[in-house]
Amino acid sequence: MKLLDKIGREFSGYNIVESGKRLFDRKPLQCSLYVTDRCNLDCAYCTEYDNSRSHPSIDDLKKWVRKIRELGTMRIALVGGEPLTHPDIVELVRYCRELGFATSLTTNGFLLTHKLVVQLEKAGLQVMQISVDRMTPSAITKKSFKTILPKLDYFRESKISLHITGVICADTLAEAQAVLETGLSRGIPTEVRLVHADPLRRFRVDPGQREELERFIDSMIERKRRGEKIHTSEAILDYQRSLLRGEHVEWTCAAGYKLFFVSAQGKFWICSMVHTDKHIMDVTLEDLYANYRKKSCQDGCGVYCAVSASLLVEKPGRVLGKEILARTKRVPSIFHTSSRRRTGDPKPRGVANPDGTHEMNDSANGGPAADYGVTLREGV
Ligand SMILES: C[S@@+](CC[C@H](N)C(=O)[O-])C[C@H]1O[C@@H](n2cnc3c(N)ncnc32)[C@H](O)[C@@H]1O
Ligand code: SF4
Ligand code: SF4
């Protein structure tokens, strides 16, 4: 990839003009659509799957995404359950792109094949998040690099921007550092985030020891400031540190307004934790705007995508300014990568795990972050 393209991609995630509109108008920025409740795994911390339910039909999914788009939503995040268990996932991605959505998909990656990656790319998928919690599976979570590492090769030539996200809890903490290094050393934007409680505010798993967690979050903040590809904003890292310290954070939850969720039954959900019985087909822009208010569940909220969008809407200058600064620090490493390729030097510089090591599909250049948006084909 040419140098200018690389620098462009470093900043393309912001989609500044289009995202900018959503910071100042009253339309939604992002919807997370549960493509299915079904899942092929059973992570102990998770409350977001239910194998007693069947997949929604592709016709229903298409009807809901049309409505979501009509509301002015720019970005759609396909989630679940496990979205790749849905037999029509490629068709759904294609349809979302035809409607003009910036489209991402979050997966545990177990069902990925090279053929499926190519199909999803051809359908127009722009961003894929693969969730990886550990190096090896455990009783709490099977999402480990043992399964995922061989699959990363499928993305070598792919245009899909890949990033990796892990959950930190007592079970995964000892391996969280290795997960981070493994992703980063391959040039893949990577993040590990604190486990959150269930809708009844109970932790399903031991969340881990506070001081240790805080040290880990601090180390990610430092690395983020150095320009490493930690796949979350400094604002969200700061937020997690405040959660651990029990500090109050001043923010207004924009969930149900700037971002919202749609369940695999087509119900409008404020977020993954707060559900309503209203059908998405009956939702109006006024309904959405009414949800822009401080909420009783804000203290300790672990729906980081919602916190992220809320902070972005509230303090766009501060959040984006820091992110742009961090990404600017990556530009010299892009020059390094280019000159390394020209000189045929295979060693990535400045990575902590030089053994681990090929850069993936130019995601070394910071693919679009699901938190901030991806380029749209057309405006809404
Ligand atoms: C519900 S999953 C659905 C997509 C897919 N099955 C996967 O695991 O990537 C979406 C994301 O939520 C994360 N997640 C689920 N429960 C969580 C919890 N209690 N705390 C933090 N993250 C959680 C998962 O690890 C995953 O990254
Ligand atoms: S793979 Fe995803 S949806 Fe399935 S149990 Fe784990 S976190 Fe939940
Ligand atoms: S504060 Fe958190 S849990 Fe409550 S509605 Fe907002 S995102 Fe959902």
Short mmCIF file of C-alpha atoms and ligand atoms in Angstrom, two decimals:
data_model
loop_
_atom_site.label_atom_id
_atom_site.label_comp_id
_atom_site.label_asym_id
_atom_site.label_seq_id
_atom_site.Cartn_x
_atom_site.Cartn_y
_atom_site.Cartn_z
CA MET A 1 0.00 0.00 0.00
CA LYS A 2 1.32 3.43 -0.91
CA LEU A 3 2.55 5.70 1.84
CA LEU A 4 -0.13 8.35 1.36
CA ASP A 5 -2.84 5.69 1.40
CA LYS A 6 -1.42 4.43 4.66
CA ILE A 7 -1.43 7.85 6.26
CA GLY A 8 -4.97 8.36 4.93
CA ARG A 9 -6.11 5.10 6.48
CA GLU A 10 -4.58 6.11 9.77
CA PHE A 11 -7.20 8.83 9.95
CA SER A 12 -9.99 7.34 7.85
CA GLY A 13 -11.64 5.81 10.90
CA TYR A 14 -12.81 9.24 11.91
CA ASN A 15 -14.81 9.75 8.76
CA ILE A 16 -14.65 13.29 9.99
CA VAL A 17 -17.21 14.95 7.71
CA GLU A 18 -19.92 12.30 8.01
CA SER A 19 -19.39 11.54 11.70
CA GLY A 20 -19.21 15.27 12.32
CA LYS A 21 -22.80 15.66 11.16
CA ARG A 22 -23.99 13.18 13.76
CA LEU A 23 -22.21 15.07 16.52
CA PHE A 24 -24.38 18.10 15.88
CA ASP A 25 -27.70 16.83 14.56
CA ARG A 26 -30.35 14.75 16.31
CA LYS A 27 -29.97 11.55 14.33
CA PRO A 28 -28.33 8.35 15.56
CA LEU A 29 -24.72 7.50 14.83
CA GLN A 30 -24.66 3.76 15.39
CA CYS A 31 -26.87 0.73 15.87
CA SER A 32 -25.71 -2.64 17.18
CA LEU A 33 -27.93 -5.29 15.63
CA TYR A 34 -28.18 -8.74 17.21
CA VAL A 35 -28.10 -10.87 14.10
CA THR A 36 -28.93 -13.90 16.25
CA ASP A 37 -29.13 -14.94 19.89
CA ARG A 38 -27.52 -18.26 19.11
CA CYS A 39 -23.88 -18.93 19.92
CA ASN A 40 -21.41 -21.76 19.39
CA LEU A 41 -19.56 -20.93 22.65
CA ASP A 42 -20.54 -20.33 26.26
CA CYS A 43 -18.26 -17.71 27.84
CA ALA A 44 -18.95 -17.68 31.57
CA TYR A 45 -19.16 -13.86 31.81
CA CYS A 46 -21.66 -13.47 28.95
CA THR A 47 -25.43 -12.85 29.17
CA GLU A 48 -25.90 -12.10 25.48
CA TYR A 49 -26.66 -15.50 24.00
CA ASP A 50 -29.64 -17.86 24.15
CA ASN A 51 -29.63 -21.11 22.19
CA SER A 52 -33.32 -21.76 22.89
CA ARG A 53 -34.16 -19.18 20.22
CA SER A 54 -34.00 -19.65 16.46
CA HIS A 55 -32.26 -17.29 14.03
CA PRO A 56 -34.36 -14.36 12.79
CA SER A 57 -35.16 -14.65 9.07
CA ILE A 58 -33.12 -12.68 6.53
CA ASP A 59 -36.33 -10.93 5.43
CA ASP A 60 -36.98 -9.67 8.97
CA LEU A 61 -33.35 -8.62 9.39
CA LYS A 62 -33.51 -6.68 6.09
CA LYS A 63 -36.76 -4.98 7.13
CA TRP A 64 -35.18 -3.89 10.43
CA VAL A 65 -31.97 -2.60 8.86
CA ARG A 66 -33.99 -0.57 6.34
CA LYS A 67 -35.83 1.04 9.24
CA ILE A 68 -32.57 1.60 11.15
CA ARG A 69 -31.16 3.34 8.08
CA GLU A 70 -34.33 5.42 7.60
CA LEU A 71 -33.77 6.80 11.09
CA GLY A 72 -30.52 8.24 9.73
CA THR A 73 -28.15 5.77 11.39
CA MET A 74 -24.72 5.83 9.76
CA ARG A 75 -23.02 2.76 11.16
CA ILE A 76 -24.22 -0.73 11.85
CA ALA A 77 -22.39 -3.18 14.09
CA LEU A 78 -23.50 -6.78 13.53
CA VAL A 79 -23.31 -8.59 16.86
CA GLY A 80 -24.93 -11.49 18.67
CA GLY A 81 -24.84 -14.26 19.96
CA GLU A 82 -22.41 -15.32 17.31
CA PRO A 83 -23.23 -13.55 14.02
CA LEU A 84 -21.32 -16.09 11.93
CA THR A 85 -23.77 -18.83 12.97
CA HIS A 86 -26.47 -17.05 10.95
CA PRO A 87 -26.72 -18.79 7.55
CA ASP A 88 -27.40 -15.51 5.71
CA ILE A 89 -24.73 -13.35 7.31
CA VAL A 90 -22.95 -12.58 4.00
CA GLU A 91 -26.22 -11.51 2.37
CA LEU A 92 -26.99 -9.30 5.37
CA VAL A 93 -23.57 -7.60 5.18
CA ARG A 94 -24.10 -6.99 1.45
CA TYR A 95 -27.52 -5.51 2.11
CA CYS A 96 -26.22 -3.20 4.85
CA ARG A 97 -23.56 -1.92 2.45
CA GLU A 98 -26.12 -1.42 -0.32
CA LEU A 99 -28.10 0.76 2.07
CA GLY A 100 -24.96 2.82 2.66
CA PHE A 101 -24.13 1.71 6.19
CA ALA A 102 -20.57 1.64 7.42
CA THR A 103 -20.56 -1.98 8.50
CA SER A 104 -18.65 -3.90 11.15
CA LEU A 105 -19.03 -7.38 12.58
CA THR A 106 -17.99 -8.75 15.96
CA THR A 107 -17.18 -12.44 16.16
CA ASN A 108 -15.50 -15.06 18.32
CA GLY A 109 -13.82 -16.11 15.06
CA PHE A 110 -14.29 -19.86 15.54
CA LEU A 111 -16.32 -20.26 12.33
CA LEU A 112 -14.00 -18.15 10.17
CA THR A 113 -12.59 -19.80 7.06
CA HIS A 114 -10.57 -18.21 4.29
CA LYS A 115 -13.56 -18.57 1.96
CA LEU A 116 -15.87 -16.79 4.41
CA VAL A 117 -13.40 -13.91 4.91
CA VAL A 118 -13.26 -13.45 1.12
CA GLN A 119 -17.08 -13.59 0.87
CA LEU A 120 -17.50 -11.03 3.65
CA GLU A 121 -14.91 -8.76 2.04
CA LYS A 122 -16.65 -9.01 -1.34
CA ALA A 123 -19.95 -8.22 0.39
CA GLY A 124 -18.31 -4.99 1.57
CA LEU A 125 -17.58 -5.64 5.24
CA GLN A 126 -15.22 -2.92 6.41
CA VAL A 127 -14.37 -3.80 10.00
CA MET A 128 -14.15 -7.08 11.87
CA GLN A 129 -13.57 -7.43 15.59
CA ILE A 130 -12.34 -10.81 16.71
CA SER A 131 -12.72 -11.39 20.44
CA VAL A 132 -9.73 -13.11 22.06
CA ASP A 133 -9.43 -13.33 25.84
CA ARG A 134 -6.50 -15.67 26.46
CA MET A 135 -3.58 -17.48 24.83
CA THR A 136 -5.10 -20.87 25.70
CA PRO A 137 -8.72 -21.83 26.47
CA SER A 138 -10.00 -22.08 30.05
CA ALA A 139 -13.19 -23.12 31.80
CA ILE A 140 -14.31 -19.46 31.71
CA THR A 141 -13.57 -18.66 28.06
CA LYS A 142 -12.53 -20.65 25.02
CA LYS A 143 -11.74 -17.51 23.01
CA SER A 144 -7.98 -17.88 22.78
CA PHE A 145 -5.16 -17.33 20.31
CA LYS A 146 -4.72 -21.10 20.18
CA THR A 147 -7.75 -21.15 17.86
CA ILE A 148 -7.45 -17.69 16.33
CA LEU A 149 -3.74 -17.35 15.45
CA PRO A 150 -3.89 -19.68 12.42
CA LYS A 151 -6.96 -17.79 11.15
CA LEU A 152 -5.16 -14.44 11.09
CA ASP A 153 -3.48 -15.53 7.86
CA TYR A 154 -6.87 -15.24 6.11
CA PHE A 155 -6.59 -11.44 6.49
CA ARG A 156 -3.15 -10.99 4.93
CA GLU A 157 -4.52 -9.74 1.63
CA SER A 158 -7.92 -8.66 2.91
CA LYS A 159 -9.28 -5.11 2.85
CA ILE A 160 -11.26 -5.82 6.01
CA SER A 161 -9.79 -3.86 8.91
CA LEU A 162 -9.25 -6.32 11.68
CA HIS A 163 -8.97 -5.59 15.36
CA ILE A 164 -8.83 -7.73 18.47
CA THR A 165 -10.66 -7.21 21.72
CA GLY A 166 -10.33 -9.24 24.91
CA VAL A 167 -12.11 -9.31 28.25
CA ILE A 168 -10.06 -8.98 31.44
CA CYS A 169 -11.20 -10.81 34.55
CA ALA A 170 -9.40 -12.88 37.21
CA ASP A 171 -9.25 -15.84 34.80
CA THR A 172 -7.70 -13.88 31.92
CA LEU A 173 -5.60 -11.24 33.70
CA ALA A 174 -2.39 -13.29 33.77
CA GLU A 175 -2.61 -13.73 29.98
CA ALA A 176 -3.95 -10.29 29.08
CA GLN A 177 -0.45 -8.91 28.53
CA ALA A 178 0.40 -11.76 26.15
CA VAL A 179 -2.89 -11.24 24.27
CA LEU A 180 -2.06 -7.56 23.84
CA GLU A 181 1.51 -8.27 22.70
CA THR A 182 0.40 -10.98 20.29
CA GLY A 183 -2.06 -8.68 18.56
CA LEU A 184 0.13 -5.57 18.56
CA SER A 185 3.24 -7.42 17.40
CA ARG A 186 1.31 -8.45 14.29
CA GLY A 187 0.30 -4.86 13.68
CA ILE A 188 -3.31 -5.51 14.66
CA PRO A 189 -5.03 -2.82 16.74
CA THR A 190 -5.76 -4.61 20.01
CA GLU A 191 -7.57 -3.82 23.24
CA VAL A 192 -8.45 -5.67 26.40
CA ARG A 193 -11.23 -4.27 28.55
CA LEU A 194 -12.65 -4.88 32.01
CA VAL A 195 -15.40 -7.44 32.34
CA HIS A 196 -18.74 -5.83 33.09
CA ALA A 197 -21.58 -6.94 35.33
CA ASP A 198 -24.89 -8.42 34.09
CA PRO A 199 -28.12 -6.37 33.85
CA LEU A 200 -28.79 -7.13 37.53
CA ARG A 201 -25.37 -5.66 38.36
CA ARG A 202 -23.92 -9.03 39.34
CA PHE A 203 -20.53 -10.18 38.08
CA ARG A 204 -20.85 -13.61 36.52
CA VAL A 205 -17.11 -14.21 37.03
CA ASP A 206 -14.49 -12.93 39.46
CA PRO A 207 -13.54 -9.53 37.96
CA GLY A 208 -9.96 -9.72 39.29
CA GLN A 209 -7.83 -7.88 41.80
CA ARG A 210 -8.24 -4.12 41.68
CA GLU A 211 -4.60 -2.96 42.01
CA GLU A 212 -3.43 -5.41 39.38
CA LEU A 213 -6.19 -4.34 37.01
CA GLU A 214 -5.35 -0.70 37.57
CA ARG A 215 -1.68 -1.31 36.79
CA PHE A 216 -2.69 -3.00 33.59
CA ILE A 217 -5.01 -0.18 32.50
CA ASP A 218 -2.24 2.33 33.33
CA SER A 219 0.17 0.44 31.11
CA MET A 220 -2.33 0.59 28.23
CA ILE A 221 -2.75 4.35 28.74
CA GLU A 222 1.02 4.78 28.53
CA ARG A 223 1.27 2.68 25.40
CA LYS A 224 -1.66 4.53 23.84
CA ARG A 225 0.10 7.85 24.48
CA ARG A 226 3.24 6.49 22.83
CA GLY A 227 1.18 5.90 19.70
CA GLU A 228 0.83 2.12 19.95
CA LYS A 229 -2.26 0.60 18.37
CA ILE A 230 -4.31 0.19 21.51
CA HIS A 231 -7.76 -0.13 19.98
CA THR A 232 -9.69 2.20 22.23
CA SER A 233 -9.60 5.87 23.09
CA GLU A 234 -7.67 7.27 26.02
CA ALA A 235 -11.02 8.55 27.28
CA ILE A 236 -12.30 4.98 27.66
CA LEU A 237 -9.07 3.83 29.30
CA ASP A 238 -9.36 6.75 31.76
CA TYR A 239 -12.98 5.80 32.31
CA GLN A 240 -12.05 2.21 33.18
CA ARG A 241 -9.40 3.42 35.61
CA SER A 242 -12.01 5.61 37.30
CA LEU A 243 -14.33 2.60 37.55
CA LEU A 244 -11.61 0.67 39.37
CA ARG A 245 -10.90 3.58 41.71
CA GLY A 246 -14.58 4.13 42.41
CA GLU A 247 -14.25 7.71 41.14
CA HIS A 248 -17.29 9.59 39.85
CA VAL A 249 -17.20 10.36 36.11
CA GLU A 250 -19.35 13.17 34.78
CA TRP A 251 -21.13 12.12 31.58
CA THR A 252 -24.59 11.87 30.07
CA CYS A 253 -25.55 8.52 28.58
CA ALA A 254 -26.49 8.87 24.90
CA ALA A 255 -27.55 5.21 24.60
CA GLY A 256 -31.00 4.86 23.08
CA TYR A 257 -30.27 8.05 21.09
CA LYS A 258 -26.89 8.39 19.35
CA LEU A 259 -26.43 4.65 19.57
CA PHE A 260 -28.96 1.97 20.24
CA PHE A 261 -29.37 -1.78 19.99
CA VAL A 262 -31.88 -3.95 18.15
CA SER A 263 -32.48 -7.44 19.51
CA ALA A 264 -32.70 -10.62 17.45
CA GLN A 265 -36.49 -10.31 17.87
CA GLY A 266 -36.49 -6.81 16.40
CA LYS A 267 -36.99 -5.08 19.76
CA PHE A 268 -35.52 -1.64 20.38
CA TRP A 269 -32.98 -1.78 23.20
CA ILE A 270 -31.40 1.27 24.83
CA CYS A 271 -28.18 -0.74 25.15
CA SER A 272 -27.08 -4.34 25.70
CA MET A 273 -28.10 -4.10 29.36
CA VAL A 274 -31.31 -2.02 29.21
CA HIS A 275 -34.09 -3.51 27.09
CA THR A 276 -37.50 -2.26 25.97
CA ASP A 277 -40.49 -4.08 24.50
CA LYS A 278 -40.98 -1.53 21.72
CA HIS A 279 -40.44 -2.88 18.22
CA ILE A 280 -37.80 -1.13 16.10
CA MET A 281 -40.42 -0.65 13.36
CA ASP A 282 -42.39 1.65 15.73
CA VAL A 283 -39.46 3.82 16.85
CA THR A 284 -39.34 7.51 15.86
CA LEU A 285 -36.55 10.09 16.02
CA GLU A 286 -38.46 11.74 18.89
CA ASP A 287 -38.39 8.45 20.82
CA LEU A 288 -34.64 8.32 20.33
CA TYR A 289 -34.03 11.90 21.41
CA ALA A 290 -36.06 11.35 24.58
CA ASN A 291 -33.37 8.91 25.68
CA TYR A 292 -30.69 11.58 25.79
CA ARG A 293 -30.59 12.05 29.54
CA LYS A 294 -28.67 11.04 32.58
CA LYS A 295 -29.69 7.51 33.56
CA SER A 296 -29.94 5.81 36.92
CA CYS A 297 -27.68 2.98 35.69
CA GLN A 298 -24.78 5.26 34.72
CA ASP A 299 -22.67 4.62 37.82
CA GLY A 300 -20.36 1.72 37.04
CA CYS A 301 -21.72 1.31 33.49
CA GLY A 302 -19.59 -1.19 31.54
CA VAL A 303 -21.18 -0.76 28.11
CA TYR A 304 -18.01 0.82 26.79
CA CYS A 305 -19.29 1.46 23.26
CA ALA A 306 -22.11 3.52 24.79
CA VAL A 307 -19.78 5.40 27.12
CA SER A 308 -17.45 6.02 24.18
CA ALA A 309 -20.20 7.42 21.92
CA SER A 310 -21.58 9.49 24.81
CA LEU A 311 -18.21 11.07 25.60
CA LEU A 312 -17.67 11.71 21.90
CA VAL A 313 -21.00 13.53 21.58
CA GLU A 314 -20.41 15.48 24.79
CA LYS A 315 -16.73 16.37 24.32
CA PRO A 316 -15.85 15.77 20.66
CA GLY A 317 -12.86 18.11 20.71
CA ARG A 318 -11.23 16.52 23.72
CA VAL A 319 -11.86 12.87 22.74
CA LEU A 320 -10.97 13.22 19.06
CA GLY A 321 -8.05 15.55 19.76
CA LYS A 322 -6.30 12.96 21.94
CA GLU A 323 -7.03 10.18 19.47
CA ILE A 324 -5.72 12.14 16.51
CA LEU A 325 -2.59 13.00 18.51
CA ALA A 326 -2.02 9.30 19.35
CA ARG A 327 -2.48 8.31 15.71
CA THR A 328 -0.17 11.07 14.53
CA LYS A 329 2.54 9.38 16.60
CA ARG A 330 2.06 6.30 14.43
CA VAL A 331 2.95 8.11 11.24
CA PRO A 332 6.74 7.75 11.76
CA SER A 333 6.24 3.99 12.18
CA ILE A 334 4.44 3.97 8.83
CA PHE A 335 7.58 5.48 7.30
CA HIS A 336 9.63 2.80 9.08
CA THR A 337 7.38 0.07 7.71
CA SER A 338 7.63 1.46 4.19
CA SER A 339 11.40 1.78 4.26
CA ARG A 340 11.65 -1.64 5.87
CA ARG A 341 9.67 -3.10 2.98
CA ARG A 342 11.87 -1.28 0.50
CA THR A 343 15.03 -2.53 2.18
CA GLY A 344 13.59 -6.00 2.68
CA ASP A 345 14.23 -5.84 6.44
CA PRO A 346 11.58 -8.17 7.88
CA LYS A 347 11.90 -7.10 11.53
CA PRO A 348 9.15 -4.88 12.86
CA ARG A 349 10.67 -2.15 15.01
CA GLY A 350 9.30 -1.10 18.32
CA VAL A 351 7.29 -4.22 19.03
CA ALA A 352 7.67 -6.05 22.23
CA ASN A 353 7.40 -9.50 20.74
CA PRO A 354 9.66 -9.67 17.71
CA ASP A 355 9.03 -13.38 17.29
CA GLY A 356 5.44 -13.00 16.61
CA THR A 357 5.45 -11.15 13.45
CA HIS A 358 3.81 -10.31 10.31
CA GLU A 359 1.74 -7.22 9.87
CA MET A 360 -1.78 -7.94 8.81
CA ASN A 361 -3.66 -6.47 5.86
CA ASP A 362 -2.30 -3.02 6.61
CA SER A 363 -4.28 -2.96 9.81
CA ALA A 364 -0.88 -1.91 11.06
CA ASN A 365 -2.09 1.42 9.86
CA GLY A 366 -4.98 1.58 12.21
CA GLY A 367 -8.10 0.34 10.53
CA PRO A 368 -11.27 2.21 11.21
CA ALA A 369 -12.26 1.91 14.83
CA ALA A 370 -15.76 0.62 15.46
CA ASP A 371 -15.90 3.24 18.23
CA TYR A 372 -15.43 6.13 15.82
CA GLY A 373 -16.87 4.96 12.56
CA VAL A 374 -15.85 3.86 9.15
CA THR A 375 -16.12 5.51 5.78
CA LEU A 376 -19.58 5.63 4.32
CA ARG A 377 -20.39 5.11 0.68
CA GLU A 378 -22.89 7.91 0.79
CA GLY A 379 -24.25 10.38 3.24
CA VAL A 380 -27.56 9.95 4.97
C1 LIG B 1 -21.67 -10.53 23.19
S1 LIG B 1 -20.29 -10.78 22.16
C2 LIG B 1 -21.07 -11.11 20.59
C3 LIG B 1 -20.12 -11.37 19.46
C4 LIG B 1 -19.30 -12.62 19.51
N1 LIG B 1 -20.00 -13.74 19.96
C5 LIG B 1 -18.03 -12.40 20.30
O1 LIG B 1 -17.85 -13.00 21.34
O2 LIG B 1 -17.22 -11.60 19.82
C6 LIG B 1 -19.66 -9.13 21.88
C7 LIG B 1 -18.51 -8.74 22.78
O3 LIG B 1 -18.97 -8.60 24.10
C8 LIG B 1 -17.97 -9.09 24.96
N2 LIG B 1 -18.59 -9.42 26.24
C9 LIG B 1 -19.58 -10.30 26.50
N3 LIG B 1 -19.89 -10.31 27.80
C10 LIG B 1 -19.06 -9.42 28.40
C11 LIG B 1 -18.87 -8.97 29.75
N4 LIG B 1 -19.60 -9.46 30.76
N5 LIG B 1 -17.93 -8.03 29.98
C12 LIG B 1 -17.17 -7.52 28.97
N6 LIG B 1 -17.30 -7.89 27.67
C13 LIG B 1 -18.23 -8.83 27.39
C14 LIG B 1 -17.44 -10.30 24.21
O4 LIG B 1 -16.18 -10.73 24.68
C15 LIG B 1 -17.36 -9.76 22.81
O5 LIG B 1 -16.14 -9.09 22.60
S1 SF4 B 2 -18.82 -16.07 22.07
FE1 SF4 B 2 -19.70 -14.04 22.29
S2 SF4 B 2 -21.94 -14.31 22.41
FE2 SF4 B 2 -20.98 -16.32 22.62
S3 SF4 B 2 -20.93 -16.63 24.80
FE3 SF4 B 2 -18.96 -15.75 24.23
S4 SF4 B 2 -19.20 -13.52 24.39
FE4 SF4 B 2 -21.23 -14.44 24.46
S1 SF4 B 3 -25.73 4.02 31.49
FE1 SF4 B 3 -24.86 2.18 30.60
S2 SF4 B 3 -26.28 0.56 31.18
FE2 SF4 B 3 -27.35 2.49 31.47
S3 SF4 B 3 -28.44 2.86 29.55
FE3 SF4 B 3 -26.47 3.92 29.40
S4 SF4 B 3 -25.15 2.43 28.40
FE4 SF4 B 3 -26.90 1.29 29.15
#
